[in-house]
Amino acid sequence: MHHALLVPDILDHIFAFIKADSQQISRRTFAALARTCSALSDASLDALWSELRSLYPLVSCIYDTNMKLDNEDTSEINTDSGPDLTVFHKYAYRVHKVELSGYEGGWRATAVPDDLGVFHVLRIPTPLLPNLTHLAWTDELSLALLWPLLNPRLLSLRISSFQWNPKSTPLLLSKIRGLCPELNTLGLLFYLSEGYEAIAESFLSRVICSWKKLEVLDYSPVGCECILNLSALSCLRILRLRVDNISDLNLPTNSLSFPSLHTLQFQANSLATANSILQAMKTLPKSIDIFLPVYRSGDVGVDTVEPILQPISQNVSCSNLEEFRLNVPAFLSNGAVNGSRVLRPLFLCCNLRVLRIMMTPLFLLVDDDLRAMASAWPLLEELELFDCRNLYPPVPPQPLPIMDLPGDDDDDDNDLPPVPPLPVGLPPVQPLPVGLPPMPPFTMMGPMMSLHLDATASFQDYNMVRSTRTPEITFHGLISLLELCPNLRFFNLAIDATKLDGLRDDKPGGGVCNRLVKYPRLVDSHISDPETVARILLDILPELETIWGEGSPGPFTAMYSSTLPQGWDEVHKKMLDSKAVQRL
């Protein structure tokens, strides 16, 4: 083996490439390295065991060491001397991150309780994983099962989707504080039965605020007190709130102060709650992300965004704001309103770098509006004004077929193939999931929370799939945007690609050239001359890779071909052909 592989920085770089592959491929690679290279065995095993999504690999170490398996029967080895845990301990101390779920491989399983039961029956000392630093406990697994995994080194704990019990939950949560005193990341998302709000509100405030070093909090507050008391967390950097109360929250103005806060993300149950939270912020963080899945006040339009933006513009620290994301898919208005006027309160946020607004009302912008926005935000890097209805496919005329999940059918052909065993101590490679996994409960994801829509929210019209934005921005406005915002690297705007006056010469951009934009979305308007449009785009955006947006599957899927105006697929092809010729 080359001596360079013994240099830690080089080895970390190689392992980073391996981890960039899919989980299954990277695990196979690390397992192969552990078997074939003695010099890299320890480092490969550390990488292989550092993150687990199931406890079964650890349980299998005990099974393989203590049980003799053959084709006829199963017999226990050394029953009098107790279980041999040498292999288990060899790998248990390498585990640093565990994400456990009641859903395993796409079907409902009792794997987690069963695995923990094995540890309990064999009386394995706790904590089971002495070096565990990150633990995710989800999908309504009982909090009582959590105990063997807790340890003083735990830094991140996420507990979601559990049912509040008025007797056991306070006891269990208070004990977690003693077992994990160094937590800096905490997630508590739960369901609360009616009648226990006051007790839960008082108790949760005390428990959460007892972790003085908390930097990240993902939380579903019960009432105003639960939010107001969070100001005691002076180290808090990221705050995510999911407010799904029936009643609106009414927080006092300037009542929330977080000296270290960088990011505020929240899902609000109403416009009034969103307005109240923003007015309560004494100092704005650098990033704000708002998601309004449901609006309960009838017909509203894009003007309704103003009560959200006004508290931002009125805050004396509005210049702190660098990123603003807003997702309001439940607005019911079909009218088009001038978006520049609605967004004008944000013009005071002179350091804004990211603006992403996704909503059902239609933004109507002209070139002068885009120039005004670009002048107000010269540091802009991302700009998105998107009609959420384009994200939803039409309702199928017939219900979608329900796929049988494993175990639901008597046909042996549908059973999962057995997991092939690996040598002792190596986690088995999981088979590919069969069937459709259940829809998990809504969780707030960072930092792009507002790009994930709540599938439970109601919408007025699901059949409006084809883009209905009325584009008034032309390529002249886009060129001005690129000129005034030299740091721009992404935009999603409806450009009127039929108005090409003055843009048919050899240099349509007039010297304006942006090499940062590679994956914009430019396909939500009609087009008249694909060849000219392709030439304009390559002149002003020479590094363009696609016009279909970030992470888009492109024009070659059934969904995209049925929803987009004709001509953009031809633009995309001409751009690729032109770039291929330039490389030659």
Coordinates of C-alpha atoms in Angstrom, one line a residue:
M1 CA 0.0 0.0 0.0
H2 CA 1.3 3.5 -0.8
H3 CA 2.5 5.5 2.1
A4 CA 0.3 8.4 1.0
L5 CA -2.8 6.5 2.1
L6 CA -1.5 6.7 5.7
V7 CA -1.8 10.5 5.6
P8 CA -5.1 11.3 7.5
D9 CA -6.1 14.2 5.2
I10 CA -5.6 12.1 2.1
L11 CA -7.6 9.2 3.6
D12 CA -10.4 11.6 4.7
H13 CA -10.6 12.9 1.1
I14 CA -10.8 9.4 -0.3
F15 CA -13.5 8.4 2.2
A16 CA -15.5 11.5 1.3
F17 CA -15.7 10.3 -2.3
I18 CA -16.9 6.9 -1.1
K19 CA -19.6 8.4 1.1
A20 CA -20.8 10.5 -1.9
D21 CA -22.2 7.4 -3.5
S22 CA -25.5 5.9 -2.4
Q23 CA -25.6 4.4 1.0
Q24 CA -25.7 0.9 -0.2
I25 CA -22.7 1.3 -2.5
S26 CA -20.6 3.2 0.0
R27 CA -21.3 0.5 2.7
R28 CA -20.3 -2.2 0.3
T29 CA -17.1 -0.3 -0.5
F30 CA -16.2 0.2 3.2
A31 CA -16.9 -3.4 4.0
A32 CA -14.6 -4.6 1.1
L33 CA -11.8 -2.3 2.3
A34 CA -12.2 -3.6 5.9
R35 CA -11.8 -7.2 4.6
T36 CA -9.0 -6.7 2.1
C37 CA -6.6 -4.0 3.5
S38 CA -5.3 -4.5 7.1
A39 CA -3.8 -1.0 7.1
L40 CA -7.2 0.6 6.3
S41 CA -9.3 -1.9 8.2
D42 CA -9.8 0.2 11.3
A43 CA -10.6 3.4 9.4
S44 CA -13.0 1.6 7.1
L45 CA -14.8 0.0 10.0
D46 CA -15.1 3.4 11.7
A47 CA -16.7 4.8 8.6
L48 CA -18.9 1.7 8.1
W49 CA -20.3 1.7 11.6
S50 CA -20.4 5.4 12.3
E51 CA -24.0 5.8 11.2
L52 CA -26.8 3.2 11.6
R53 CA -30.5 3.3 10.7
S54 CA -31.2 0.0 12.5
L55 CA -29.9 -1.8 15.6
Y56 CA -30.0 -5.1 13.8
P57 CA -26.4 -5.1 12.6
L58 CA -25.4 -4.9 16.3
V59 CA -27.9 -7.6 17.3
S60 CA -26.6 -9.8 14.5
C61 CA -23.1 -9.6 16.1
I62 CA -24.5 -11.3 19.2
Y63 CA -26.5 -13.8 17.2
D64 CA -23.5 -14.8 15.1
T65 CA -21.1 -15.1 18.0
N66 CA -23.4 -17.0 20.4
M67 CA -25.6 -19.2 18.1
K68 CA -24.7 -22.0 15.8
L69 CA -26.8 -22.0 12.7
D70 CA -27.2 -24.9 10.3
N71 CA -29.7 -26.2 7.9
E72 CA -31.5 -28.4 10.4
D73 CA -31.6 -26.6 13.7
T74 CA -30.3 -23.7 15.8
S75 CA -28.3 -24.4 19.0
E76 CA -26.9 -22.1 21.6
I77 CA -23.1 -22.1 22.3
N78 CA -21.6 -21.9 25.8
T79 CA -25.0 -21.5 27.6
D80 CA -23.4 -21.7 31.0
S81 CA -20.7 -19.0 30.5
G82 CA -23.1 -16.2 29.4
P83 CA -23.2 -14.4 26.1
D84 CA -20.0 -13.6 24.3
L85 CA -20.1 -9.8 23.7
T86 CA -16.6 -9.2 22.4
V87 CA -17.7 -8.7 18.8
F88 CA -20.6 -6.5 19.8
H89 CA -18.4 -4.2 21.9
K90 CA -15.8 -4.1 19.2
Y91 CA -18.3 -2.3 16.9
A92 CA -20.7 -0.7 19.4
Y93 CA -18.1 1.9 20.4
R94 CA -17.7 3.0 16.8
V95 CA -21.3 4.1 16.4
H96 CA -21.8 7.8 16.6
K97 CA -25.1 8.4 14.9
V98 CA -28.4 6.4 14.9
E99 CA -31.6 7.2 13.2
L100 CA -34.3 4.8 14.3
S101 CA -37.8 4.5 12.8
G102 CA -40.8 2.2 13.1
Y103 CA -40.7 2.0 9.3
E104 CA -38.0 -0.3 8.0
G105 CA -37.5 -0.9 4.3
G106 CA -41.0 0.4 3.3
W107 CA -43.2 -1.7 5.6
R108 CA -44.3 -1.4 9.2
A109 CA -42.0 -3.4 11.4
T110 CA -41.4 -4.1 15.1
A111 CA -37.7 -4.3 14.5
V112 CA -36.6 -1.6 17.0
P113 CA -38.5 -2.9 20.1
D114 CA -37.4 -6.5 19.2
D115 CA -33.8 -5.5 18.9
L116 CA -33.9 -3.5 22.2
G117 CA -35.6 -6.5 23.8
V118 CA -32.6 -8.7 22.9
F119 CA -30.3 -6.3 24.7
H120 CA -32.6 -6.3 27.7
V121 CA -32.9 -10.1 27.9
L122 CA -29.2 -10.6 27.7
R123 CA -28.7 -7.8 30.4
I124 CA -26.2 -5.9 28.3
P125 CA -24.8 -2.9 30.3
T126 CA -26.1 0.5 29.3
P127 CA -25.5 2.8 27.6
L128 CA -25.4 0.3 24.7
L129 CA -23.5 2.8 22.5
P130 CA -21.0 4.7 24.7
N131 CA -19.8 7.1 22.0
L132 CA -23.2 7.9 20.5
T133 CA -23.6 11.6 19.8
H134 CA -26.6 11.9 17.5
L135 CA -29.9 10.0 18.0
A136 CA -33.1 10.4 16.0
W137 CA -36.2 8.7 17.6
T138 CA -39.2 8.8 15.3
D139 CA -42.6 7.4 14.2
E140 CA -44.3 7.1 17.6
L141 CA -41.8 4.7 19.2
S142 CA -42.3 4.7 22.9
L143 CA -40.1 7.0 24.9
A144 CA -39.6 4.3 27.5
L145 CA -37.5 2.3 24.9
L146 CA -35.1 5.2 24.5
W147 CA -33.3 4.7 27.8
P148 CA -30.6 2.2 26.8
L149 CA -29.3 4.5 24.0
L150 CA -28.9 7.7 26.1
N151 CA -25.5 8.7 27.4
P152 CA -23.7 11.8 28.7
R153 CA -21.9 12.3 25.4
L154 CA -25.1 12.7 23.4
L155 CA -25.1 16.1 21.6
S156 CA -28.2 15.8 19.3
L157 CA -31.5 14.2 20.1
R158 CA -34.6 14.4 17.9
I159 CA -37.9 12.9 19.2
S160 CA -40.8 13.3 16.8
S161 CA -44.4 12.1 16.4
F162 CA -44.9 10.8 19.9
Q163 CA -48.2 11.1 21.7
W164 CA -48.1 13.2 24.9
N165 CA -49.1 11.2 28.0
P166 CA -49.9 13.4 31.0
K167 CA -48.3 10.9 33.5
S168 CA -45.4 9.2 31.8
T169 CA -44.2 11.9 29.3
P170 CA -43.2 14.5 32.0
L171 CA -41.3 11.9 34.0
L172 CA -39.4 10.5 31.0
L173 CA -38.5 13.9 29.5
S174 CA -37.2 15.1 32.9
K175 CA -35.0 12.0 33.2
I176 CA -33.5 12.7 29.7
R177 CA -32.1 16.0 31.0
G178 CA -30.1 14.2 33.7
L179 CA -28.8 11.5 31.3
C180 CA -27.9 13.9 28.5
P181 CA -26.7 17.2 30.0
E182 CA -24.6 18.3 27.0
L183 CA -27.3 18.4 24.3
N184 CA -26.9 21.3 21.8
T185 CA -29.5 20.1 19.3
L186 CA -33.0 19.1 20.4
G187 CA -36.1 18.1 18.4
L188 CA -39.5 17.7 20.2
L189 CA -42.5 17.2 17.9
F190 CA -45.5 15.6 19.5
Y191 CA -49.3 15.2 19.5
L192 CA -51.2 16.7 22.4
S193 CA -54.7 15.6 23.4
E194 CA -57.2 18.4 24.2
G195 CA -57.3 19.4 27.9
Y196 CA -53.6 19.0 28.7
E197 CA -52.3 22.2 27.1
A198 CA -51.6 24.1 30.3
I199 CA -49.7 21.3 32.0
A200 CA -47.7 20.6 28.9
E201 CA -46.9 24.3 28.3
S202 CA -45.5 24.8 31.8
F203 CA -43.5 21.6 31.9
L204 CA -42.0 21.8 28.4
S205 CA -40.7 25.4 29.0
R206 CA -38.8 24.2 32.1
V207 CA -37.3 21.1 30.5
I208 CA -36.2 22.7 27.3
C209 CA -34.7 25.8 28.9
S210 CA -32.7 23.6 31.3
W211 CA -30.3 22.9 28.4
K212 CA -28.4 26.1 28.5
K213 CA -26.1 25.1 25.6
L214 CA -28.9 24.5 23.1
E215 CA -27.9 25.8 19.6
V216 CA -30.6 24.1 17.5
L217 CA -34.2 23.6 18.6
D218 CA -37.0 22.0 16.5
Y219 CA -40.2 22.3 18.5
S220 CA -44.0 22.2 18.4
P221 CA -45.0 24.8 21.1
V222 CA -48.3 24.4 22.9
G223 CA -48.9 28.1 23.6
C224 CA -47.3 31.5 24.0
E225 CA -45.5 30.7 27.2
C226 CA -43.6 27.9 25.4
I227 CA -42.2 30.4 22.9
L228 CA -41.6 33.4 25.2
N229 CA -39.5 31.3 27.7
L230 CA -37.2 30.3 24.9
S231 CA -35.5 33.7 25.1
A232 CA -33.5 32.2 28.0
L233 CA -31.6 30.2 25.5
S234 CA -28.8 32.6 24.8
C235 CA -26.8 30.2 22.6
L236 CA -29.7 29.4 20.3
R237 CA -28.6 29.7 16.6
I238 CA -31.4 27.8 14.7
L239 CA -35.1 27.9 15.9
R240 CA -37.7 25.8 14.1
L241 CA -41.3 26.0 15.3
R242 CA -44.3 24.0 14.1
V243 CA -47.4 25.9 15.4
D244 CA -50.5 23.8 14.7
N245 CA -52.7 25.0 17.5
I246 CA -56.4 25.6 16.8
S247 CA -56.3 29.1 18.2
D248 CA -54.0 31.9 17.0
L249 CA -50.9 32.9 19.0
N250 CA -50.7 36.5 20.2
L251 CA -47.2 37.3 21.4
P252 CA -46.3 40.8 22.7
T253 CA -44.3 43.0 20.4
N254 CA -40.5 42.8 20.9
S255 CA -40.9 40.0 23.4
L256 CA -38.5 37.6 21.9
S257 CA -34.7 38.2 22.0
F258 CA -32.1 35.7 20.8
P259 CA -28.7 37.3 20.7
S260 CA -27.1 34.4 18.8
L261 CA -30.0 33.5 16.5
H262 CA -29.1 33.0 12.8
T263 CA -32.1 31.1 11.4
L264 CA -35.8 31.3 12.2
Q265 CA -38.0 28.7 10.5
F266 CA -41.7 28.2 11.4
Q267 CA -44.8 26.6 10.2
A268 CA -47.8 28.7 11.3
N269 CA -51.4 27.7 11.7
S270 CA -52.6 31.1 10.4
L271 CA -51.6 34.4 9.0
A272 CA -52.2 36.1 12.4
T273 CA -49.8 33.7 14.1
A274 CA -47.1 34.3 11.5
N275 CA -47.6 38.1 12.0
S276 CA -47.4 37.8 15.7
I277 CA -44.2 35.8 15.7
L278 CA -42.5 38.3 13.4
Q279 CA -43.6 41.3 15.5
A280 CA -42.4 39.6 18.6
M281 CA -38.8 39.4 17.2
K282 CA -36.8 42.2 18.8
T283 CA -33.9 41.5 16.4
L284 CA -34.2 39.8 13.1
P285 CA -31.9 36.8 12.3
K286 CA -30.0 36.5 9.0
S287 CA -32.4 33.9 7.7
I288 CA -36.2 33.6 7.9
D289 CA -38.2 30.7 6.4
I290 CA -42.1 30.7 6.7
F291 CA -44.5 28.0 5.7
L292 CA -48.3 28.6 5.8
P293 CA -50.0 25.3 4.9
V294 CA -53.5 26.4 5.8
Y295 CA -55.3 29.8 5.7
R296 CA -58.7 29.9 7.4
S297 CA -60.1 33.2 6.4
G298 CA -61.7 32.6 3.0
D299 CA -60.7 34.3 -0.2
V300 CA -57.5 36.2 0.0
G301 CA -54.9 37.3 -2.5
V302 CA -51.3 38.2 -2.9
D303 CA -51.9 41.4 -0.9
T304 CA -52.2 39.2 2.1
V305 CA -48.5 38.7 2.1
E306 CA -48.0 42.3 3.2
P307 CA -49.0 41.7 6.9
I308 CA -46.0 39.2 6.9
L309 CA -43.6 41.6 5.3
Q310 CA -44.5 44.7 7.2
P311 CA -43.1 43.6 10.6
I312 CA -39.9 42.8 8.8
S313 CA -39.6 46.3 7.2
Q314 CA -40.5 48.0 10.5
N315 CA -37.9 46.2 12.5
V316 CA -34.9 48.4 13.2
S317 CA -32.6 45.4 12.4
C318 CA -34.1 44.7 9.0
S319 CA -30.6 45.1 7.4
N320 CA -29.6 41.9 9.2
L321 CA -31.9 39.8 7.0
E322 CA -30.0 38.0 4.2
E323 CA -32.3 35.1 3.4
F324 CA -36.1 35.2 3.2
R325 CA -38.2 32.2 2.1
L326 CA -42.0 32.1 2.1
N327 CA -44.3 29.3 1.1
V328 CA -48.1 30.0 1.0
P329 CA -49.7 27.3 -1.1
A330 CA -53.2 27.7 0.4
F331 CA -54.1 31.2 -0.8
L332 CA -57.2 30.9 -3.0
S333 CA -57.1 33.9 -5.2
N334 CA -56.7 33.4 -9.0
G335 CA -56.0 37.1 -9.7
A336 CA -52.6 38.5 -10.7
V337 CA -51.2 41.4 -8.6
N338 CA -48.2 43.5 -9.1
G339 CA -45.5 41.7 -7.1
S340 CA -43.1 44.6 -6.9
R341 CA -45.5 46.6 -4.8
V342 CA -46.2 43.8 -2.5
L343 CA -42.5 43.1 -2.0
R344 CA -41.6 46.7 -1.5
P345 CA -41.3 46.4 2.3
L346 CA -38.4 44.1 1.8
F347 CA -36.5 46.8 -0.2
L348 CA -35.2 48.1 3.2
C349 CA -33.4 44.7 3.6
C350 CA -30.4 46.0 1.7
N351 CA -28.3 42.9 2.4
L352 CA -30.8 40.4 1.1
R353 CA -29.0 37.5 -0.7
V354 CA -31.8 35.0 -1.1
L355 CA -35.5 35.6 -1.9
R356 CA -37.7 32.6 -2.6
I357 CA -41.5 33.0 -2.5
M358 CA -43.8 30.2 -3.6
M359 CA -47.5 30.9 -3.6
T360 CA -50.7 30.3 -5.4
P361 CA -51.5 33.9 -6.4
L362 CA -49.8 35.0 -9.5
F363 CA -46.9 37.5 -9.5
L364 CA -47.2 40.1 -12.2
L365 CA -43.9 41.8 -12.8
V366 CA -42.6 44.0 -15.6
D367 CA -39.1 44.9 -16.5
D368 CA -39.0 48.1 -14.4
D369 CA -40.2 46.1 -11.3
L370 CA -37.3 43.7 -11.8
R371 CA -34.9 46.5 -12.1
A372 CA -36.2 48.1 -8.9
M373 CA -35.8 44.8 -7.1
A374 CA -32.3 44.3 -8.4
S375 CA -31.3 47.9 -7.4
A376 CA -32.6 47.3 -3.9
W377 CA -30.8 44.0 -3.5
P378 CA -27.5 44.3 -5.3
L379 CA -26.1 41.3 -3.3
L380 CA -28.9 39.0 -4.5
E381 CA -27.8 35.4 -5.2
E382 CA -31.1 33.6 -5.5
L383 CA -34.4 34.9 -6.7
E384 CA -37.6 32.7 -7.0
L385 CA -41.2 33.9 -7.5
F386 CA -43.1 30.7 -8.2
D387 CA -46.7 29.7 -8.6
C388 CA -47.2 26.6 -6.3
R389 CA -50.0 25.2 -8.5
N390 CA -47.4 24.1 -11.0
L391 CA -46.0 21.6 -8.5
Y392 CA -49.2 19.5 -8.4
P393 CA -50.2 17.0 -11.1
P394 CA -53.8 16.7 -12.2
V395 CA -56.1 14.5 -10.1
P396 CA -56.3 11.1 -11.9
P397 CA -59.7 10.1 -13.2
Q398 CA -59.4 6.8 -11.4
P399 CA -57.9 6.1 -7.9
L400 CA -54.3 5.1 -8.0
P401 CA -53.8 1.4 -7.5
I402 CA -52.8 0.3 -4.0
M403 CA -49.6 -1.7 -4.1
D404 CA -49.5 -4.7 -1.8
L405 CA -46.9 -4.3 0.9
P406 CA -44.7 -7.3 1.8
G407 CA -46.5 -9.6 4.2
D408 CA -49.9 -8.6 3.0
D409 CA -50.2 -11.2 0.2
D410 CA -50.1 -14.9 0.5
D411 CA -48.2 -15.2 -2.8
D412 CA -44.6 -16.3 -2.0
D413 CA -43.4 -14.5 -5.1
N414 CA -44.0 -11.1 -3.4
D415 CA -41.9 -12.0 -0.3
L416 CA -38.7 -10.1 0.3
P417 CA -35.6 -12.0 -0.6
P418 CA -33.5 -13.0 2.4
V419 CA -30.7 -10.7 3.4
P420 CA -27.4 -12.5 2.6
P421 CA -25.2 -12.8 5.7
L422 CA -21.9 -11.1 5.9
P423 CA -18.9 -12.2 7.9
V424 CA -19.2 -11.7 11.7
G425 CA -19.2 -8.1 12.8
L426 CA -20.1 -6.5 9.5
P427 CA -23.5 -4.9 9.0
P428 CA -25.6 -6.8 6.5
V429 CA -26.5 -4.9 3.3
Q430 CA -30.2 -4.2 3.3
P431 CA -32.3 -5.2 0.3
L432 CA -33.9 -2.6 -1.9
P433 CA -37.3 -1.6 -0.6
V434 CA -40.3 -3.2 -2.1
G435 CA -43.6 -1.4 -2.4
L436 CA -44.4 2.2 -1.5
P437 CA -43.2 3.5 1.9
P438 CA -45.9 5.2 4.1
M439 CA -46.1 8.9 4.0
P440 CA -44.2 10.2 7.1
P441 CA -45.7 13.0 9.2
F442 CA -44.8 16.6 8.3
T443 CA -41.5 17.7 9.7
M444 CA -39.7 21.0 9.1
M445 CA -36.6 20.5 7.1
G446 CA -33.8 23.0 7.0
P447 CA -32.5 25.1 5.5
M448 CA -34.9 24.8 2.5
M449 CA -38.0 24.2 4.5
S450 CA -40.3 26.2 2.4
L451 CA -39.7 24.1 -0.7
H452 CA -41.4 21.1 1.0
L453 CA -45.1 21.3 0.8
D454 CA -47.6 19.9 3.3
A455 CA -49.4 17.1 1.5
T456 CA -52.4 17.5 3.9
A457 CA -53.2 21.1 3.0
S458 CA -56.3 21.7 0.9
F459 CA -56.3 23.5 -2.4
Q460 CA -59.0 25.0 -4.6
D461 CA -57.9 23.7 -8.0
Y462 CA -55.6 20.7 -8.5
N463 CA -56.1 20.7 -12.2
M464 CA -54.2 23.9 -12.9
V465 CA -51.0 22.2 -13.8
R466 CA -50.0 24.2 -16.9
S467 CA -48.2 27.4 -15.9
T468 CA -50.8 30.2 -15.6
R469 CA -48.3 32.9 -14.8
T470 CA -48.8 36.0 -16.9
P471 CA -45.2 36.8 -17.8
E472 CA -44.5 40.5 -18.4
I473 CA -40.8 40.3 -17.7
T474 CA -38.8 40.1 -21.0
F475 CA -35.2 39.3 -21.6
H476 CA -34.4 43.0 -21.3
G477 CA -35.4 42.9 -17.6
L478 CA -33.5 39.7 -17.1
I479 CA -30.3 41.3 -18.5
S480 CA -30.8 44.2 -16.2
L481 CA -31.1 41.8 -13.3
L482 CA -27.9 40.0 -14.2
E483 CA -26.1 43.4 -14.6
L484 CA -27.2 44.8 -11.3
C485 CA -26.8 41.6 -9.3
P486 CA -23.4 40.2 -10.3
N487 CA -23.5 37.5 -7.6
L488 CA -26.8 36.0 -8.9
R489 CA -26.5 32.2 -9.2
F490 CA -30.1 31.0 -9.4
F491 CA -33.5 32.5 -10.5
N492 CA -36.9 31.1 -11.2
L493 CA -39.0 33.7 -13.1
A494 CA -41.6 33.6 -15.9
I495 CA -39.9 35.3 -18.8
D496 CA -41.9 36.4 -21.9
A497 CA -39.9 34.6 -24.5
T498 CA -42.0 35.9 -27.4
K499 CA -40.7 39.5 -27.1
L500 CA -37.3 39.5 -28.7
D501 CA -37.1 43.1 -30.0
G502 CA -33.5 44.3 -30.2
L503 CA -32.1 41.0 -29.2
R504 CA -31.5 39.3 -32.5
D505 CA -27.9 40.6 -33.1
D506 CA -24.7 38.8 -32.3
K507 CA -24.4 40.2 -28.8
P508 CA -28.0 40.4 -27.4
G509 CA -26.7 40.9 -23.9
G510 CA -24.8 44.0 -24.7
G511 CA -21.8 42.6 -22.9
V512 CA -23.6 41.4 -19.8
C513 CA -22.4 38.0 -18.9
N514 CA -23.0 35.9 -15.8
R515 CA -21.0 32.7 -15.3
L516 CA -22.5 31.7 -11.9
V517 CA -26.0 30.8 -13.1
K518 CA -26.1 27.1 -14.2
Y519 CA -29.5 25.7 -13.2
P520 CA -32.2 28.4 -13.5
R521 CA -35.8 27.7 -14.2
L522 CA -37.0 29.5 -17.4
V523 CA -39.7 27.3 -18.8
D524 CA -43.0 28.9 -17.6
S525 CA -43.9 31.0 -20.5
H526 CA -44.7 30.6 -24.2
I527 CA -41.9 30.8 -26.7
S528 CA -41.9 31.9 -30.4
D529 CA -38.3 31.4 -31.7
P530 CA -36.4 28.6 -29.9
E531 CA -33.2 29.2 -31.9
T532 CA -33.0 32.9 -31.0
V533 CA -33.8 32.2 -27.3
A534 CA -31.1 29.6 -27.1
R535 CA -28.6 32.1 -28.6
I536 CA -29.6 34.8 -26.1
L537 CA -29.3 32.5 -23.1
L538 CA -25.8 31.3 -24.2
D539 CA -24.7 34.9 -24.6
I540 CA -25.7 36.1 -21.2
L541 CA -25.4 32.8 -19.3
P542 CA -22.5 30.9 -21.0
E543 CA -22.2 28.3 -18.2
L544 CA -25.8 27.3 -18.4
E545 CA -26.3 23.5 -17.9
T546 CA -30.1 23.3 -17.9
I547 CA -33.2 25.6 -18.0
W548 CA -35.4 23.2 -16.0
G549 CA -34.4 24.3 -12.5
E550 CA -32.5 22.8 -9.6
G551 CA -32.7 19.1 -9.2
S552 CA -35.3 18.9 -12.0
P553 CA -35.6 15.6 -14.0
G554 CA -35.7 17.7 -17.1
P555 CA -38.0 17.7 -20.1
F556 CA -38.0 14.0 -20.8
T557 CA -40.6 12.9 -18.2
A558 CA -44.3 12.5 -18.7
M559 CA -45.1 15.2 -16.1
Y560 CA -42.9 17.8 -17.7
S561 CA -43.9 17.2 -21.3
S562 CA -47.6 17.6 -20.4
T563 CA -47.2 20.8 -18.3
L564 CA -44.8 23.1 -20.0
P565 CA -45.3 25.3 -23.1
Q566 CA -43.9 23.9 -26.3
G567 CA -40.5 25.0 -27.5
W568 CA -38.4 24.9 -24.4
D569 CA -37.3 21.3 -25.0
E570 CA -36.0 22.5 -28.4
V571 CA -34.2 25.4 -26.7
H572 CA -32.5 23.0 -24.3
K573 CA -31.4 20.8 -27.2
K574 CA -30.0 23.7 -29.3
M575 CA -28.0 24.9 -26.2
L576 CA -26.5 21.5 -25.7
D577 CA -25.6 21.2 -29.4
S578 CA -24.0 24.7 -29.4
K579 CA -21.9 24.0 -26.3
A580 CA -20.8 20.7 -27.8
V581 CA -19.6 22.5 -30.9
Q582 CA -17.7 25.0 -28.8
R583 CA -15.9 22.3 -27.0
L584 CA -14.7 20.9 -30.4

